[in-house]
């Protein structure tokens, strides 16, 4: 039986709820139900004693930083079947210690910031998102407690190594593939190409400089050759003296 305090908290919070949501008591917990309500963002005016937050089947596209910071009793968040593409660093800051279940399945998430799930211990469902498998995602997943029932549905939609596209992320990582090594190799190749380009430009400039100086030297030498020699000038001077 819900306690008087729980009932009062839930009912009195009604005026603070978004008009499309409603608050119920279930096993003594405050449950806020906002499913299938055409929401485009996570409501900010939720009861502070919310324990379960149901936001599935809306049109939410982004999880901002501190989206749930006032909900210190939050244990479960269902954001499945939305249109989420991005989330900020610190999206779950403030609830990382209390949150037990997080459902982000069936969204449009391709990648997440490395610190997006910092210190989060919740069981997380990330299935049926168009993941791009690369180094950052590998490092993020290494720190998460993925839902074992849906972990095989976390698929590499695309990957830095194309042969792994279409395969379960966990299968790829368990096979010993390290996307971070590939990332470092790609970076090394890019640096080599850049350095080679600069080196080529320097060599080209040196060649141009040498050839330009050679051409100037040749023209200067031809000019000197065109001038009367000192012996010829001396002979001409003697002839003039004899005549005088």
Coordinates of N, CA and C in Angstrom, one line a residue:
X1 N 0.9 -1.2 0.0 CA 0.0 0.0 0.0 C 0.9 1.2 0.0
X2 N 0.7 2.2 -0.9 CA 1.5 3.4 -1.0 C 1.3 4.2 0.3
X3 N 2.4 4.8 0.7 CA 2.4 5.6 2.0 C 1.7 6.9 1.7
X4 N 1.2 7.5 2.8 CA 0.5 8.8 2.6 C 1.5 9.8 2.0
X5 N 2.7 9.7 2.4 CA 3.7 10.7 1.8 C 3.9 10.5 0.3
X6 N 4.0 9.2 -0.1 CA 4.1 8.9 -1.6 C 2.9 9.4 -2.3
X7 N 1.7 9.2 -1.8 CA 0.5 9.6 -2.5 C 0.4 11.1 -2.6
X8 N 0.8 11.8 -1.5 CA 0.7 13.2 -1.5 C 1.7 13.8 -2.5
X9 N 2.9 13.2 -2.5 CA 4.0 13.7 -3.4 C 3.5 13.6 -4.8
X10 N 3.0 12.4 -5.2 CA 2.7 12.2 -6.6 C 1.5 13.1 -7.0
X11 N 0.5 13.1 -6.2 CA -0.7 13.9 -6.5 C -0.4 15.4 -6.5
X12 N 0.3 15.8 -5.6 CA 0.6 17.3 -5.5 C 1.5 17.7 -6.6
X13 N 2.2 16.8 -7.2 CA 3.1 17.1 -8.3 C 2.4 17.3 -9.6
X14 N 1.1 17.0 -9.7 CA 0.4 17.1 -10.9 C 0.5 18.4 -11.6
X15 N 0.4 19.5 -10.8 CA 0.5 20.8 -11.4 C 1.9 21.1 -12.1
X16 N 2.9 20.4 -11.6 CA 4.2 20.6 -12.2 C 4.5 19.7 -13.3
X17 N 3.7 18.8 -13.6 CA 3.9 17.8 -14.7 C 3.6 18.5 -16.1
X18 N 4.3 18.0 -17.1 CA 3.8 18.5 -18.5 C 2.4 18.0 -18.7
X19 N 1.6 18.7 -19.4 CA 0.2 18.4 -19.6 C 0.0 17.1 -20.2
X20 N 1.0 16.6 -21.0 CA 0.9 15.3 -21.7 C 1.3 14.1 -20.8
X21 N 1.8 14.4 -19.6 CA 2.3 13.3 -18.7 C 1.3 13.1 -17.6
X22 N 1.4 12.0 -16.9 CA 0.6 11.8 -15.7 C 1.5 11.0 -14.7
X23 N 1.2 11.2 -13.4 CA 1.9 10.6 -12.3 C 1.1 9.5 -11.6
X24 N 1.7 8.4 -11.4 CA 1.0 7.3 -10.7 C 1.9 6.7 -9.6
X25 N 1.3 6.0 -8.7 CA 2.0 5.3 -7.7 C 2.0 3.8 -8.0
X26 N 3.2 3.2 -7.9 CA 3.3 1.8 -8.2 C 4.3 1.2 -7.2
X27 N 3.8 0.3 -6.3 CA 4.6 -0.3 -5.3 C 5.3 0.7 -4.5
X28 N 4.6 1.8 -4.2 CA 5.2 2.8 -3.3 C 6.2 3.7 -4.0
X29 N 6.3 3.6 -5.4 CA 7.3 4.4 -6.1 C 6.5 5.4 -7.0
X30 N 7.1 6.6 -7.2 CA 6.5 7.6 -8.1 C 6.9 7.3 -9.6
X31 N 5.9 7.0 -10.4 CA 6.1 6.6 -11.8 C 5.5 7.8 -12.6
X32 N 6.3 8.4 -13.5 CA 5.9 9.4 -14.4 C 5.8 8.8 -15.8
X33 N 4.5 8.8 -16.3 CA 4.3 8.2 -17.6 C 4.1 9.2 -18.6
X34 N 5.0 9.3 -19.6 CA 5.0 10.2 -20.7 C 5.1 9.5 -22.0
X35 N 4.7 8.3 -22.1 CA 4.8 7.5 -23.3 C 3.9 8.0 -24.4
X36 N 4.4 8.0 -25.7 CA 3.5 8.3 -26.9 C 2.8 9.6 -26.7
X37 N 3.5 10.6 -26.4 CA 2.8 11.9 -26.2 C 3.4 13.0 -27.1
X38 N 4.1 12.6 -28.2 CA 4.6 13.5 -29.1 C 5.6 14.6 -28.5
X39 N 6.3 14.2 -27.5 CA 7.3 15.0 -26.9 C 8.5 15.1 -27.8
X40 N 9.0 16.4 -27.9 CA 10.2 16.6 -28.7 C 11.5 16.8 -27.9
X41 N 11.3 16.9 -26.6 CA 12.4 17.0 -25.7 C 12.1 16.5 -24.3
X42 N 13.1 16.2 -23.5 CA 12.8 15.6 -22.2 C 12.3 16.7 -21.3
X43 N 11.1 16.5 -20.6 CA 10.5 17.5 -19.8 C 11.4 17.9 -18.6
X44 N 11.4 19.2 -18.3 CA 12.3 19.7 -17.2 C 11.5 19.8 -15.9
X45 N 10.1 19.9 -16.0 CA 9.3 20.1 -14.8 C 8.7 18.8 -14.2
X46 N 9.6 17.9 -13.8 CA 9.1 16.6 -13.3 C 9.2 16.6 -11.8
X47 N 8.4 15.8 -11.2 CA 8.4 15.6 -9.7 C 9.8 15.2 -9.2
X48 N 10.3 15.8 -8.2 CA 11.7 15.4 -7.8 C 11.8 14.1 -7.2
X49 N 10.7 13.5 -6.8 CA 10.7 12.1 -6.2 C 10.4 11.1 -7.3
X50 N 10.5 11.4 -8.5 CA 10.3 10.4 -9.6 C 11.3 9.3 -9.5
X51 N 10.8 8.1 -9.5 CA 11.6 6.9 -9.5 C 11.7 6.2 -10.8
X52 N 10.6 6.2 -11.5 CA 10.5 5.6 -12.9 C 10.0 6.6 -13.8
X53 N 10.8 6.8 -14.9 CA 10.4 7.8 -15.9 C 10.2 7.2 -17.3
X54 N 9.0 7.2 -17.8 CA 8.7 6.5 -19.0 C 8.5 7.5 -20.1
X55 N 9.5 7.5 -21.1 CA 9.5 8.5 -22.2 C 9.5 7.8 -23.5
X56 N 9.1 6.6 -23.6 CA 9.3 5.8 -24.8 C 8.3 6.3 -25.9
X57 N 8.6 6.1 -27.1 CA 7.7 6.3 -28.3 C 7.3 7.8 -28.4
X58 N 8.3 8.7 -28.3 CA 8.1 10.1 -28.6 C 9.0 10.5 -29.7
X59 N 9.3 11.8 -29.8 CA 10.1 12.4 -30.9 C 11.3 13.1 -30.4
X60 N 11.8 12.6 -29.2 CA 13.0 13.2 -28.6 C 14.2 13.0 -29.5
X61 N 15.0 14.0 -29.7 CA 16.2 13.9 -30.6 C 17.5 14.0 -29.9
X62 N 17.5 14.6 -28.6 CA 18.7 15.0 -28.0 C 18.6 14.8 -26.5
X63 N 19.6 14.4 -25.8 CA 19.7 14.3 -24.3 C 20.7 15.3 -23.9
X64 N 20.2 16.4 -23.3 CA 21.2 17.5 -22.9 C 21.9 17.2 -21.6
X65 N 22.9 17.9 -21.4 CA 23.7 17.8 -20.1 C 22.7 18.1 -18.9
X66 N 22.9 17.3 -17.9 CA 22.1 17.4 -16.6 C 20.6 17.3 -16.9
X67 N 20.2 16.4 -17.8 CA 18.8 16.3 -18.2 C 18.0 15.8 -17.0
X68 N 18.6 15.1 -16.1 CA 17.8 14.5 -14.9 C 18.4 14.9 -13.6
X69 N 19.1 16.0 -13.5 CA 19.9 16.4 -12.3 C 19.1 16.6 -11.1
X70 N 17.8 16.9 -11.2 CA 17.0 17.2 -10.0 C 16.3 15.9 -9.5
X71 N 16.4 14.8 -10.3 CA 15.7 13.6 -9.9 C 16.6 12.6 -9.2
X72 N 16.8 12.9 -7.9 CA 17.8 12.2 -7.1 C 17.4 10.8 -6.7
X73 N 16.1 10.4 -6.9 CA 15.6 9.1 -6.6 C 15.4 8.3 -7.9
X74 N 15.8 8.8 -9.0 CA 15.5 8.1 -10.3 C 16.3 6.8 -10.4
X75 N 15.5 5.7 -10.7 CA 16.1 4.4 -10.8 C 15.9 3.8 -12.2
X76 N 14.9 4.3 -13.0 CA 14.7 3.7 -14.3 C 14.3 4.8 -15.3
X77 N 14.9 4.8 -16.4 CA 14.5 5.7 -17.5 C 14.3 4.9 -18.8
X78 N 13.2 5.0 -19.4 CA 12.9 4.4 -20.7 C 12.8 5.4 -21.8
X79 N 13.8 5.5 -22.6 CA 13.8 6.4 -23.8 C 13.8 5.7 -25.1
X80 N 13.3 4.5 -25.1 CA 13.3 3.7 -26.3 C 12.3 4.2 -27.3
X81 N 12.5 3.8 -28.6 CA 11.6 4.2 -29.7 C 11.4 5.7 -29.8
X82 N 12.5 6.4 -29.7 CA 12.5 7.9 -29.9 C 13.3 8.1 -31.2
X83 N 13.8 9.4 -31.3 CA 14.6 9.7 -32.5 C 15.9 10.3 -32.1
X84 N 16.4 9.8 -30.9 CA 17.6 10.4 -30.3 C 18.8 10.1 -31.2
X85 N 19.6 11.2 -31.5 CA 20.8 11.1 -32.3 C 22.0 11.5 -31.5
X86 N 21.8 12.4 -30.6 CA 23.0 12.9 -29.9 C 22.7 13.0 -28.4
X87 N 23.8 13.1 -27.6 CA 23.7 13.3 -26.2 C 24.9 14.0 -25.7
X88 N 24.8 14.9 -24.7 CA 25.9 15.7 -24.3 C 26.7 15.0 -23.2
X89 N 27.9 15.4 -23.1 CA 28.7 14.9 -21.9 C 28.0 15.3 -20.7
X90 N 27.9 14.4 -19.7 CA 27.2 14.7 -18.5 C 25.7 14.6 -18.6
X91 N 25.2 13.9 -19.7 CA 23.7 13.8 -19.8 C 23.1 13.1 -18.6
X92 N 23.8 12.2 -18.0 CA 23.2 11.5 -16.8 C 23.9 11.9 -15.5
X93 N 24.6 13.0 -15.5 CA 25.2 13.5 -14.3 C 24.2 13.9 -13.3
X94 N 24.4 13.4 -12.1 CA 23.4 13.7 -11.0 C 22.6 12.5 -10.7
X95 N 22.5 11.5 -11.6 CA 21.7 10.3 -11.3 C 22.6 9.0 -11.6
X96 N 23.9 9.2 -11.8 CA 24.8 8.1 -12.1 C 24.8 7.1 -11.0
X97 N 24.6 7.5 -9.7 CA 24.6 6.6 -8.6 C 23.3 5.9 -8.3
X98 N 22.2 6.5 -8.7 CA 20.9 6.0 -8.4 C 20.3 5.2 -9.5
X99 N 20.6 5.5 -10.7 CA 20.0 4.9 -11.9 C 20.4 3.4 -12.0
X100 N 19.4 2.5 -12.2 CA 19.6 1.1 -12.3 C 19.3 0.5 -13.6
X101 N 18.4 1.2 -14.4 CA 18.0 0.7 -15.7 C 17.9 1.9 -16.6
X102 N 18.5 1.7 -17.8 CA 18.4 2.8 -18.9 C 18.2 2.1 -20.2
X103 N 17.1 2.5 -20.9 CA 16.7 1.9 -22.2 C 16.9 3.0 -23.3
X104 N 17.8 2.8 -24.1 CA 18.0 3.7 -25.3 C 17.9 3.0 -26.6
X105 N 17.2 1.9 -26.6 CA 17.1 1.1 -27.8 C 16.1 1.7 -28.8
X106 N 16.3 1.3 -30.0 CA 15.5 1.8 -31.1 C 15.5 3.3 -31.3
X107 N 16.7 3.9 -31.4 CA 16.9 5.3 -31.6 C 17.8 5.5 -32.9
X108 N 18.4 6.6 -33.0 CA 19.2 6.9 -34.2 C 20.6 7.3 -33.7
X109 N 21.1 6.7 -32.7 CA 22.4 7.0 -32.1 C 23.5 6.3 -32.9
X110 N 24.5 7.1 -33.4 CA 25.6 6.5 -34.1 C 26.9 6.5 -33.3
X111 N 27.0 7.5 -32.4 CA 28.2 7.6 -31.6 C 27.8 8.4 -30.3
X112 N 28.6 8.3 -29.3 CA 28.4 9.1 -28.1 C 29.7 9.6 -27.6
X113 N 29.7 10.8 -26.9 CA 30.9 11.3 -26.3 C 31.5 10.3 -25.3
X114 N 32.8 10.3 -25.2 CA 33.5 9.3 -24.3 C 33.0 9.4 -22.9
X115 N 32.6 10.6 -22.4 CA 32.2 10.8 -21.0 C 30.7 10.8 -20.8
X116 N 29.9 10.5 -21.8 CA 28.5 10.6 -21.8 C 27.9 9.7 -20.7
X117 N 28.5 8.5 -20.4 CA 28.0 7.6 -19.4 C 28.9 7.5 -18.2
X118 N 29.6 8.5 -18.0 CA 30.6 8.5 -16.9 C 30.0 8.1 -15.6
X119 N 30.6 7.1 -14.9 CA 30.3 6.5 -13.6 C 28.9 5.9 -13.6
X120 N 28.3 5.7 -14.7 CA 27.0 5.1 -14.7 C 27.1 3.6 -14.5
X121 N 26.3 3.1 -13.5 CA 26.4 1.6 -13.2 C 25.1 0.9 -13.7
X122 N 24.2 1.6 -14.3 CA 22.9 1.0 -14.7 C 23.0 0.0 -15.8
X123 N 22.1 -0.9 -15.8 CA 22.0 -1.9 -16.9 C 21.4 -1.1 -18.1
X124 N 22.2 -1.1 -19.2 CA 21.8 -0.3 -20.4 C 21.5 -1.1 -21.6
X125 N 20.4 -0.7 -22.3 CA 20.1 -1.3 -23.6 C 20.3 -0.3 -24.7
X126 N 21.2 -0.7 -25.6 CA 21.6 0.2 -26.7 C 21.3 -0.5 -28.0
X127 N 20.4 -1.5 -28.0 CA 20.1 -2.2 -29.2 C 19.4 -1.4 -30.3
X128 N 19.5 -1.8 -31.5 CA 18.8 -1.3 -32.7 C 19.0 0.2 -32.8
X129 N 20.3 0.6 -32.8 CA 20.8 1.9 -33.1 C 21.8 1.8 -34.3
X130 N 21.9 2.8 -35.1 CA 22.9 2.7 -36.3 C 24.3 3.0 -35.8
X131 N 24.9 2.2 -35.0 CA 26.2 2.5 -34.4 C 27.3 2.5 -35.4
X132 N 28.2 3.5 -35.3 CA 29.4 3.5 -36.1 C 30.5 3.0 -35.2
X133 N 31.1 1.9 -35.5 CA 32.1 1.2 -34.7 C 33.5 1.8 -34.9
X134 N 33.9 2.5 -33.9 CA 35.3 3.0 -33.9 C 35.8 3.1 -32.5
X135 N 37.0 3.7 -32.4 CA 37.7 3.7 -31.1 C 36.9 4.2 -29.9
X136 N 36.3 5.4 -30.1 CA 35.5 6.0 -29.0 C 34.4 5.1 -28.5
X137 N 33.7 4.5 -29.4 CA 32.6 3.6 -29.0 C 33.1 2.4 -28.3
X138 N 34.2 1.8 -28.8 CA 34.8 0.7 -28.1 C 35.2 1.1 -26.7
X139 N 35.8 2.2 -26.4 CA 36.2 2.7 -25.1 C 34.9 2.9 -24.2
X140 N 33.9 3.4 -24.8 CA 32.6 3.6 -24.0 C 32.0 2.3 -23.6
X141 N 31.9 1.4 -24.5 CA 31.2 0.1 -24.2 C 32.0 -0.7 -23.2
X142 N 33.3 -0.5 -23.2 CA 34.2 -1.3 -22.3 C 33.8 -0.9 -20.8
X143 N 33.2 0.3 -20.6 CA 32.9 0.7 -19.2 C 31.5 0.5 -18.8
X144 N 30.6 0.0 -19.8 CA 29.2 -0.1 -19.5 C 28.8 -1.5 -19.1
X145 N 27.6 -1.6 -18.4 CA 27.0 -2.9 -18.1 C 25.8 -3.0 -19.1
X146 N 26.1 -3.7 -20.2 CA 25.0 -3.8 -21.2 C 24.0 -4.9 -20.8
X147 N 22.8 -4.6 -21.2 CA 21.7 -5.6 -20.9 C 22.0 -6.9 -21.7
X148 N 22.2 -8.0 -21.0 CA 22.6 -9.2 -21.6 C 21.6 -9.8 -22.6
X149 N 20.3 -9.4 -22.4 CA 19.2 -9.9 -23.3 C 19.2 -9.2 -24.6
X150 N 19.8 -8.0 -24.7 CA 19.8 -7.3 -26.0 C 21.2 -7.0 -26.5
X151 N 22.2 -7.4 -25.8 CA 23.6 -7.1 -26.2 C 23.9 -7.5 -27.7
X152 N 23.4 -8.7 -28.1 CA 23.6 -9.1 -29.5 C 22.9 -8.3 -30.5
X153 N 22.1 -7.4 -30.1 CA 21.3 -6.5 -31.0 C 22.0 -5.2 -31.1
X154 N 23.1 -5.0 -30.5 CA 24.0 -3.8 -30.7 C 24.9 -4.1 -31.9
X155 N 24.5 -3.5 -33.0 CA 25.1 -3.9 -34.3 C 26.0 -2.7 -34.8
X156 N 27.1 -3.1 -35.4 CA 27.9 -2.1 -36.2 C 27.2 -1.8 -37.5
X157 N 26.5 -0.7 -37.5 CA 25.8 -0.3 -38.8 C 26.9 0.1 -39.8
X158 N 27.9 0.8 -39.4 CA 29.1 1.1 -40.1 C 30.3 0.9 -39.2
X159 N 31.5 0.9 -39.8 CA 32.7 0.7 -39.0 C 33.9 1.3 -39.7
X160 N 34.9 1.7 -39.0 CA 36.1 2.2 -39.6 C 36.8 1.1 -40.4
X161 N 36.6 -0.1 -40.1 CA 37.0 -1.2 -41.0 C 35.7 -1.9 -41.5
X162 N 35.5 -1.6 -42.8 CA 34.2 -2.0 -43.4 C 33.8 -3.4 -43.3
X163 N 34.7 -4.3 -43.1 CA 34.4 -5.7 -43.0 C 33.6 -6.1 -41.8
X164 N 33.5 -5.2 -40.8 CA 32.8 -5.4 -39.6 C 31.4 -4.8 -39.5
X165 N 31.1 -4.1 -40.6 CA 29.7 -3.5 -40.7 C 28.7 -4.6 -40.8
X166 N 27.6 -4.5 -40.0 CA 26.6 -5.5 -40.0 C 26.7 -6.6 -38.9
X167 N 27.8 -6.5 -38.2 CA 28.1 -7.6 -37.2 C 27.8 -7.0 -35.8
X168 N 27.4 -7.9 -34.8 CA 27.3 -7.4 -33.4 C 28.6 -6.9 -32.9
X169 N 28.4 -5.7 -32.2 CA 29.6 -5.1 -31.6 C 30.4 -6.0 -30.7
X170 N 29.6 -6.7 -29.8 CA 30.2 -7.6 -28.8 C 31.0 -8.7 -29.5
X171 N 30.5 -9.2 -30.6 CA 31.2 -10.3 -31.3 C 32.5 -9.8 -31.9
X172 N 32.4 -8.6 -32.5 CA 33.7 -8.0 -33.0 C 34.7 -7.8 -32.0
X173 N 34.3 -7.2 -30.8 CA 35.3 -6.9 -29.8 C 35.8 -8.2 -29.1
X174 N 34.9 -9.2 -29.0 CA 35.4 -10.5 -28.4 C 36.3 -11.2 -29.3
X175 N 36.3 -10.9 -30.6 CA 37.3 -11.6 -31.5 C 38.7 -11.0 -31.4
X176 N 38.8 -9.9 -30.6 CA 40.1 -9.3 -30.4 C 40.4 -8.1 -31.3
X177 N 39.4 -7.7 -32.1 CA 39.6 -6.5 -32.9 C 39.7 -5.3 -32.0
X178 N 40.7 -4.4 -32.3 CA 40.9 -3.2 -31.6 C 40.8 -2.0 -32.5
X179 N 39.6 -1.3 -32.5 CA 39.4 -0.2 -33.4 C 40.4 0.9 -33.1
X180 N 40.9 1.0 -31.8 CA 41.8 2.1 -31.4 C 43.1 1.9 -32.1
X181 N 43.6 0.7 -32.3 CA 44.8 0.4 -33.0 C 44.7 0.9 -34.5
X182 N 43.5 0.6 -35.1 CA 43.2 1.0 -36.4 C 43.2 2.5 -36.5
X183 N 42.7 3.2 -35.5 CA 42.6 4.6 -35.5 C 44.0 5.2 -35.4
X184 N 44.9 4.6 -34.6 CA 46.2 5.1 -34.5 C 47.0 4.9 -35.8
X185 N 46.8 3.8 -36.4 CA 47.4 3.5 -37.7 C 47.0 4.5 -38.8
X186 N 45.7 4.8 -38.8 CA 45.1 5.8 -39.7 C 45.7 7.2 -39.5
X187 N 45.9 7.5 -38.2 CA 46.4 8.8 -37.8 C 47.9 8.9 -38.2
X188 N 48.6 7.8 -38.0 CA 50.0 7.7 -38.4 C 50.2 7.9 -39.9
X189 N 49.3 7.2 -40.7 CA 49.4 7.4 -42.2 C 49.1 8.8 -42.6
X190 N 48.1 9.4 -41.9 CA 47.8 10.8 -42.3 C 48.9 11.7 -42.0
X191 N 49.6 11.5 -40.8 CA 50.8 12.3 -40.5 C 51.9 12.1 -41.5
X192 N 52.1 10.9 -41.9 CA 53.1 10.6 -42.9 C 52.8 11.3 -44.2
X193 N 51.6 11.2 -44.6 CA 51.2 11.8 -45.9 C 51.4 13.3 -45.8
X194 N 51.0 13.9 -44.7 CA 51.2 15.4 -44.5 C 52.7 15.8 -44.5
X195 N 53.5 15.0 -43.7 CA 54.9 15.3 -43.7 C 55.6 15.1 -45.1
X196 N 55.2 14.1 -45.8 CA 55.7 13.8 -47.1 C 55.3 15.0 -48.1
X197 N 54.1 15.5 -47.9 CA 53.7 16.7 -48.7 C 54.5 17.9 -48.4
X198 N 54.8 18.2 -47.1 CA 55.6 19.3 -46.8 C 57.0 19.1 -47.3
X199 N 57.6 17.9 -47.2 CA 58.9 17.6 -47.6 C 59.0 17.8 -49.2
X200 N 58.0 17.4 -49.9 CA 58.0 17.6 -51.3 C 58.0 19.1 -51.7
X201 N 57.2 19.8 -50.9 CA 57.1 21.3 -51.2 C 58.5 21.9 -50.9
X202 N 59.2 21.5 -49.9 CA 60.5 22.1 -49.6 C 61.5 21.8 -50.6
X203 N 61.5 20.5 -51.1 CA 62.4 20.1 -52.1 C 62.1 20.9 -53.4
X204 N 60.9 21.0 -53.7 CA 60.5 21.7 -55.0 C 61.0 23.2 -54.9
X205 N 60.8 23.8 -53.7 CA 61.3 25.2 -53.5 C 62.8 25.3 -53.6
X206 N 63.5 24.3 -53.1 CA 65.0 24.3 -53.2 C 65.4 24.2 -54.6
X207 N 64.8 23.3 -55.4 CA 65.1 23.1 -56.8 C 64.9 24.4 -57.5
X208 N 63.7 25.0 -57.3 CA 63.4 26.2 -58.0 C 64.4 27.3 -57.6
X209 N 64.8 27.4 -56.3 CA 65.7 28.4 -55.9 C 67.1 28.3 -56.6
X210 N 67.6 27.0 -56.6 CA 68.9 26.7 -57.2 C 68.8 27.1 -58.7
X211 N 67.8 26.6 -59.4 CA 67.7 26.9 -60.8 C 67.5 28.4 -61.1
X212 N 66.8 29.1 -60.3 CA 66.7 30.5 -60.4 C 68.0 31.2 -60.3
X213 N 68.8 30.8 -59.3 CA 70.1 31.4 -59.0 C 71.1 31.1 -60.2
X214 N 71.0 29.8 -60.7 CA 71.8 29.5 -61.8 C 71.5 30.3 -63.0
X215 N 70.2 30.6 -63.3 CA 69.8 31.4 -64.4 C 70.3 32.8 -64.2
X216 N 70.2 33.4 -63.0 CA 70.7 34.7 -62.7 C 72.3 34.8 -62.9
X217 N 72.9 33.7 -62.5 CA 74.4 33.7 -62.6 C 74.8 33.6 -64.1
X218 N 74.0 32.8 -64.9 CA 74.3 32.7 -66.3 C 74.1 34.1 -67.0
X219 N 73.0 34.7 -66.7 CA 72.8 36.0 -67.3 C 73.9 37.0 -66.9
X220 N 74.3 37.0 -65.6 CA 75.3 37.9 -65.1 C 76.7 37.6 -65.9
X221 N 77.0 36.4 -66.0 CA 78.2 36.0 -66.7 C 78.2 36.5 -68.2
X222 N 77.0 36.3 -68.8 CA 77.0 36.7 -70.2 C 77.1 38.3 -70.3
X223 N 76.6 39.0 -69.3 CA 76.7 40.4 -69.3 C 78.2 40.8 -69.2
X224 N 78.9 40.1 -68.3 CA 80.3 40.4 -68.1 C 81.1 40.2 -69.3
X225 N 80.7 39.1 -70.0 CA 81.5 38.7 -71.2 C 81.2 39.8 -72.3
X226 N 80.1 40.4 -72.3 CA 79.7 41.4 -73.3 C 80.5 42.7 -73.1
X227 N 81.0 42.9 -71.9 CA 81.8 44.2 -71.6 C 83.1 44.1 -72.3
X228 N 83.7 45.3 -72.7 CA 85.1 45.3 -73.2 C 86.1 44.8 -72.2
X229 N 87.1 44.0 -72.7 CA 88.1 43.5 -71.7 C 89.0 44.6 -71.3
X230 N 89.7 44.5 -70.2 CA 90.7 45.5 -69.7 C 91.8 45.7 -70.7
X231 N 92.3 44.6 -71.3 CA 93.4 44.7 -72.3 C 93.0 45.5 -73.5
X232 N 91.8 45.3 -73.9 CA 91.3 46.0 -75.1 C 91.2 47.5 -74.8
X233 N 90.8 47.8 -73.6 CA 90.7 49.2 -73.1 C 92.1 49.9 -73.1
X234 N 93.1 49.0 -72.6 CA 94.5 49.5 -72.5 C 95.0 49.8 -73.8
X235 N 94.8 48.9 -74.8 CA 95.3 49.1 -76.2 C 94.7 50.4 -76.8
X236 N 93.4 50.6 -76.6 CA 92.7 51.7 -77.2 C 93.3 53.0 -76.6
X237 N 93.6 52.9 -75.3 CA 94.2 54.1 -74.6 C 95.6 54.5 -75.2
X238 N 96.4 53.4 -75.4 CA 97.8 53.6 -76.0 C 97.7 54.2 -77.4
X239 N 96.7 53.8 -78.2 CA 96.6 54.3 -79.5 C 96.2 55.7 -79.5
X240 N 95.3 56.1 -78.6 CA 94.9 57.5 -78.5 C 96.1 58.4 -78.0
X241 N 97.0 57.8 -77.2 CA 98.2 58.6 -76.7 C 99.2 58.8 -77.8
X242 N 99.4 57.8 -78.7 CA 100.3 57.9 -79.8 C 99.9 59.0 -80.7
X243 N 98.6 59.0 -81.0 CA 98.0 59.9 -82.0 C 98.3 61.4 -81.4
X244 N 98.1 61.5 -80.1 CA 98.3 62.8 -79.6 C 99.7 63.2 -79.6

